Coordinates of C-alpha atoms and ligand atoms in Angstrom, one line a residue:
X1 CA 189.5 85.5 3.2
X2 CA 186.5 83.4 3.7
X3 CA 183.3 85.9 4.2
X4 CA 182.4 86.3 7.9
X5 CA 179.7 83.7 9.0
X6 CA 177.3 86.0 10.5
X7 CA 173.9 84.1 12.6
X8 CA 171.1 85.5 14.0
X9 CA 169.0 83.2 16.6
X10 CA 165.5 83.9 15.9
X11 CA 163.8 84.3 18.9
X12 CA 161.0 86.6 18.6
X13 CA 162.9 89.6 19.2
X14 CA 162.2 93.6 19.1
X15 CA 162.9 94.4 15.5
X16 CA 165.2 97.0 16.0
X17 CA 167.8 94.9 18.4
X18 CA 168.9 92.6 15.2
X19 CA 167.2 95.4 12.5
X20 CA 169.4 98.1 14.1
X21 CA 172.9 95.8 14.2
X22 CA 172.7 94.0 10.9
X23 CA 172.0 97.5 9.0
X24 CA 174.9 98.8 10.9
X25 CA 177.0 95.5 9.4
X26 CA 175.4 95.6 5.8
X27 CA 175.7 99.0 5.2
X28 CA 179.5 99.0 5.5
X29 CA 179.4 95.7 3.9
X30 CA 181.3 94.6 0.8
X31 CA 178.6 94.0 -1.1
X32 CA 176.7 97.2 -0.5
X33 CA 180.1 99.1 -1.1
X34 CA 180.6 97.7 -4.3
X35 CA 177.5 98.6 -5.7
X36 CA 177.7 102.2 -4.8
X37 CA 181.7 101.8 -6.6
X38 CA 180.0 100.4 -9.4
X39 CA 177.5 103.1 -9.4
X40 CA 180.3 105.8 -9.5
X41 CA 179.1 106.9 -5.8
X42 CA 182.3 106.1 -3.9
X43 CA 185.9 106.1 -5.3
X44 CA 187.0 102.1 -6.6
X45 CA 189.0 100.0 -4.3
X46 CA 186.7 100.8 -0.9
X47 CA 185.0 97.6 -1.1
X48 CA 188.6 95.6 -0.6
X49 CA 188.7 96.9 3.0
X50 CA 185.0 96.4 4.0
X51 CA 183.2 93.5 5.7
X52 CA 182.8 90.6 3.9
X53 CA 179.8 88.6 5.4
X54 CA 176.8 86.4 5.1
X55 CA 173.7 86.4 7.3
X56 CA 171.6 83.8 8.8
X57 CA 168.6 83.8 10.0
X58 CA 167.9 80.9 12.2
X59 CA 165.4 79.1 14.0
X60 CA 164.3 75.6 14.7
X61 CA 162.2 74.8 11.6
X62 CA 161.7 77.1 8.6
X63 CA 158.2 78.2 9.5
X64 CA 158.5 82.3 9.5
X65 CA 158.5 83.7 12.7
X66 CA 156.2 86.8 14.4
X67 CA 158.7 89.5 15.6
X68 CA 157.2 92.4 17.3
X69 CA 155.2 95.0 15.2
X70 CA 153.3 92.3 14.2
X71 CA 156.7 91.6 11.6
X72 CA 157.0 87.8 10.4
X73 CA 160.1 86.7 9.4
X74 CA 161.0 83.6 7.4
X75 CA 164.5 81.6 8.1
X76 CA 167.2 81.5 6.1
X77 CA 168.5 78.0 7.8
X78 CA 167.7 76.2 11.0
X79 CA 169.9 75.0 14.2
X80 CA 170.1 71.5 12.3
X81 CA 171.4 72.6 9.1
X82 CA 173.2 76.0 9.4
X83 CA 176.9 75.9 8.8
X84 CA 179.5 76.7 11.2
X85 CA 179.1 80.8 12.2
X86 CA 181.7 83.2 13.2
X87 CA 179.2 85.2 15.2
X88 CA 176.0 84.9 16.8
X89 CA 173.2 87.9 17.6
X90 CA 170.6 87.4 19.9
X91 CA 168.1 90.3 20.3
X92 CA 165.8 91.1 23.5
X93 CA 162.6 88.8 23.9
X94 CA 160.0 89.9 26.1
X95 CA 161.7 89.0 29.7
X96 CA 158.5 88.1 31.0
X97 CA 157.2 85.2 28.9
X98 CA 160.3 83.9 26.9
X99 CA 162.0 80.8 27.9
X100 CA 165.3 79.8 25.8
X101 CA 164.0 76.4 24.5
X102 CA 167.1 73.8 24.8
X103 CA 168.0 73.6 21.2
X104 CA 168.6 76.8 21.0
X105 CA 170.7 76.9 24.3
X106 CA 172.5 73.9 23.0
X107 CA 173.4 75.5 19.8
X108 CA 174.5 78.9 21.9
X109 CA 177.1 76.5 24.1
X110 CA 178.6 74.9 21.2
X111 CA 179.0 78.0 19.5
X112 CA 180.6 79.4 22.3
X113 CA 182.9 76.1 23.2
X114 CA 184.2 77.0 19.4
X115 CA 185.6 80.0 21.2
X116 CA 183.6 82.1 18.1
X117 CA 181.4 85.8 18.8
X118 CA 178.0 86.2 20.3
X119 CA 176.2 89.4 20.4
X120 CA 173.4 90.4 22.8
X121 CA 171.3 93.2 22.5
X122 CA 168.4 94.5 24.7
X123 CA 167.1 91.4 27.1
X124 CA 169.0 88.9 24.9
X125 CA 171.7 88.9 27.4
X126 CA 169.1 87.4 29.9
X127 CA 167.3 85.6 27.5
X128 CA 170.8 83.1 26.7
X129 CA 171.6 83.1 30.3
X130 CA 170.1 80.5 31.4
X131 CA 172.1 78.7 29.0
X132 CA 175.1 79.5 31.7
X133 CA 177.4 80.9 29.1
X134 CA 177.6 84.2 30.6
X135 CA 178.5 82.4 34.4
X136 CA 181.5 84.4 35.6
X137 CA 181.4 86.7 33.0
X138 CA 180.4 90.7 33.2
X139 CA 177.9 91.3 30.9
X140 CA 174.7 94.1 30.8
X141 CA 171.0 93.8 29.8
X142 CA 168.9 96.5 29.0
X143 CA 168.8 98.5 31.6
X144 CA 165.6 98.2 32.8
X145 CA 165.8 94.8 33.4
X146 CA 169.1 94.7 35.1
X147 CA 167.4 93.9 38.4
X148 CA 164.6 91.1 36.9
X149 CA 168.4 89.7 35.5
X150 CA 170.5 90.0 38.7
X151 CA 167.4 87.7 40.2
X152 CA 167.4 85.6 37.2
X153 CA 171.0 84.3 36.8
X154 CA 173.1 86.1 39.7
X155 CA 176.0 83.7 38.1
X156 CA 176.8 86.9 35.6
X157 CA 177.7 90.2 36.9
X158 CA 175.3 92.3 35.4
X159 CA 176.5 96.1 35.3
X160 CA 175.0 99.1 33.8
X161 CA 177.1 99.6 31.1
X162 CA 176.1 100.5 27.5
X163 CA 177.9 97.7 26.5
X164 CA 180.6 95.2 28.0
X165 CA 183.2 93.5 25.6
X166 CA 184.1 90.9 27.8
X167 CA 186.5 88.1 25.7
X168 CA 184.4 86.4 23.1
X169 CA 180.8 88.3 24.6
X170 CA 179.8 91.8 23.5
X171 CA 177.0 92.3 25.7
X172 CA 174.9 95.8 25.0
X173 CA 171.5 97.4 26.8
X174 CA 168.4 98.6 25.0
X175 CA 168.4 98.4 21.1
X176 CA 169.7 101.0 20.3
X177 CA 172.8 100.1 23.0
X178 CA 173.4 98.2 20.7
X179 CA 173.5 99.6 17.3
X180 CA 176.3 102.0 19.7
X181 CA 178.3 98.8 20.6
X182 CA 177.9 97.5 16.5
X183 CA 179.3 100.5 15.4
X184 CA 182.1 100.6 17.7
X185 CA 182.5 97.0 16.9
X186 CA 183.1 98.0 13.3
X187 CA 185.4 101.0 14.2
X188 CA 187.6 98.6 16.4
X189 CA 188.0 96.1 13.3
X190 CA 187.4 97.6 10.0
X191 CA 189.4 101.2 8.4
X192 CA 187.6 104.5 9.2
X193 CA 186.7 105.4 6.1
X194 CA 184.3 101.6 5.9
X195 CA 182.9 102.3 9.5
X196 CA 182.3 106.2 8.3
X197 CA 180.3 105.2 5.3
X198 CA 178.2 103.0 7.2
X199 CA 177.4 105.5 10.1
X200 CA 176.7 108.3 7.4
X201 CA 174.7 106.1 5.5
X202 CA 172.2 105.6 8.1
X203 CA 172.8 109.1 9.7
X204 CA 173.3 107.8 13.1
X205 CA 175.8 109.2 15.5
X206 CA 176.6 106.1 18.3
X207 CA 177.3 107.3 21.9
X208 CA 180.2 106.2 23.4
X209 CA 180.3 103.3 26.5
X210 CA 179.1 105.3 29.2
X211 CA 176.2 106.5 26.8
X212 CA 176.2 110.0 27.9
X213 CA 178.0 111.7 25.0
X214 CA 176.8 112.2 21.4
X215 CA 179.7 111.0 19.3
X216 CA 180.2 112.9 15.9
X217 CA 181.1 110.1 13.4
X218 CA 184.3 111.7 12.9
X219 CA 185.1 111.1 16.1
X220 CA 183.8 107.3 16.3
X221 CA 186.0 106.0 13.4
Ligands
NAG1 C1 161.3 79.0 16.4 O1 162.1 78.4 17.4 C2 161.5 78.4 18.7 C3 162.5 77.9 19.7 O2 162.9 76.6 19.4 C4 160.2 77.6 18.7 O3 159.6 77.7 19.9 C5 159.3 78.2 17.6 O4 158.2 77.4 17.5 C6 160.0 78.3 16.3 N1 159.1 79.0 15.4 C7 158.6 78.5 14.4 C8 157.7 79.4 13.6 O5 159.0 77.4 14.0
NAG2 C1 148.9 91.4 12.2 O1 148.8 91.0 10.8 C2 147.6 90.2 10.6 C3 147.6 89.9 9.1 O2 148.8 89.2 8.7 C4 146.4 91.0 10.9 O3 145.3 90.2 10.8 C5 146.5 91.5 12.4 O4 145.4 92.3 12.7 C6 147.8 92.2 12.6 N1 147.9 92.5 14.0 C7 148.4 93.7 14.4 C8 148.4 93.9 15.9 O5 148.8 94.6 13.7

């Protein structure tokens, strides 16, 4: 099987809604297993069963990009050149002062009329719903912005949810919402044993939907 095509738009996001996610992703990642095989650290024959995938980093030109924390980022490819994606993260722009600039909500609608993944985490839910994607759909923001997004696109049926898997659109609140939803992601689709190594490997413990209760990563996977 062909690695997973795996794009992040970049929008000047919070760091930890795409830092958070793609961790969750490499760490349980075939390459990152393989090594710690090689290194005698886990038992051989793990990194046959974990996820096999390739990030992108995108944006309109290849000019590096100012995240928050005053964190630049460069581009691994733009909306021009990058090849065709499996799955698409946006993370949460500031709500007040972004506007999605018509490439990119070109490049979302095509994506999506390929029937292939998106991700939202924090405000990137609002920030591609202008794009009308989301119309119809149930979907959640972070949660203090659910009311600035009911006002913004009342198409969607924003809920308050610590993440909504509705078809194709795995919507998730605040960052780290969606490092919850990622790892529940990777428990719904990969074997325990890959989504245990990754959760251990960070030390994180992902609440469950209604993001009340603690999980124990025994539980999770
Ligand atoms: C990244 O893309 C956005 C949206 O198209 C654009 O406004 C911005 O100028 C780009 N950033 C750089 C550094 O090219
Ligand atoms: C951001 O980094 C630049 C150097 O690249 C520095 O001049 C500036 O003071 C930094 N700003 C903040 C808010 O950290």
């Amino acid at each position: 099987m062909a690695p997973i095509q795996f794009g992040i738009l970049m929008i000047p996001y919070q760091m930890l809604d795409v830092a958070g996610p793609v961790d969750i992703l490499s760490t349980s990642s075939k390459s990152l297993i393989a090594q710690c095989e090689a290194a005698g650290l886990l038992a051989p024959g793990l990194s046959e069963k974990a996820i096999d995938i390739e990030f992108h980093h995108i944006n309109t030109t290849m000019d590096p990009v100012l995240m928050t924390s005053n964190i630049s980022l460069v581009p691994t490819t733009t909306v021009d050149d990058c090849p065709p994606l499996d799955y698409l993260l946006i993370g949460g722009p500031d709500p007040m002062t972004f506007k999605l600039d018509e490439k990119f909500a070109d490049f979302i609608r095509k994506h999506v009329a390929a029937g292939k993944g998106i991700f939202t985490t924090c405000t990137g839910g609002m920030a591609i719903s202008s794009s009308g994607v989301l119309d119809g759909r149930k979907a959640t923001t972070n949660h203090q912005a659910l009311e600035m997004a009911k006002q913004m696109r009342p198409q969607v049926n924003w809920v308050k949810e610590q993440w909504v898997e509705d078809g194709q659109f795995w919507t998730a609140g605040g960052a780290c919402a969606g490092m919850d939803m990622f790892s529940h992601w990777v428990a719904k689709h990969y074997a325990p044993e890959i989504a245990a190594i990754g959760l251990m490997g960070l030390d994180f413990e992902p609440r469950d939907i209604e993001g009340k209760r603690v999980l124990r990563t025994e539980q999770v996977v």
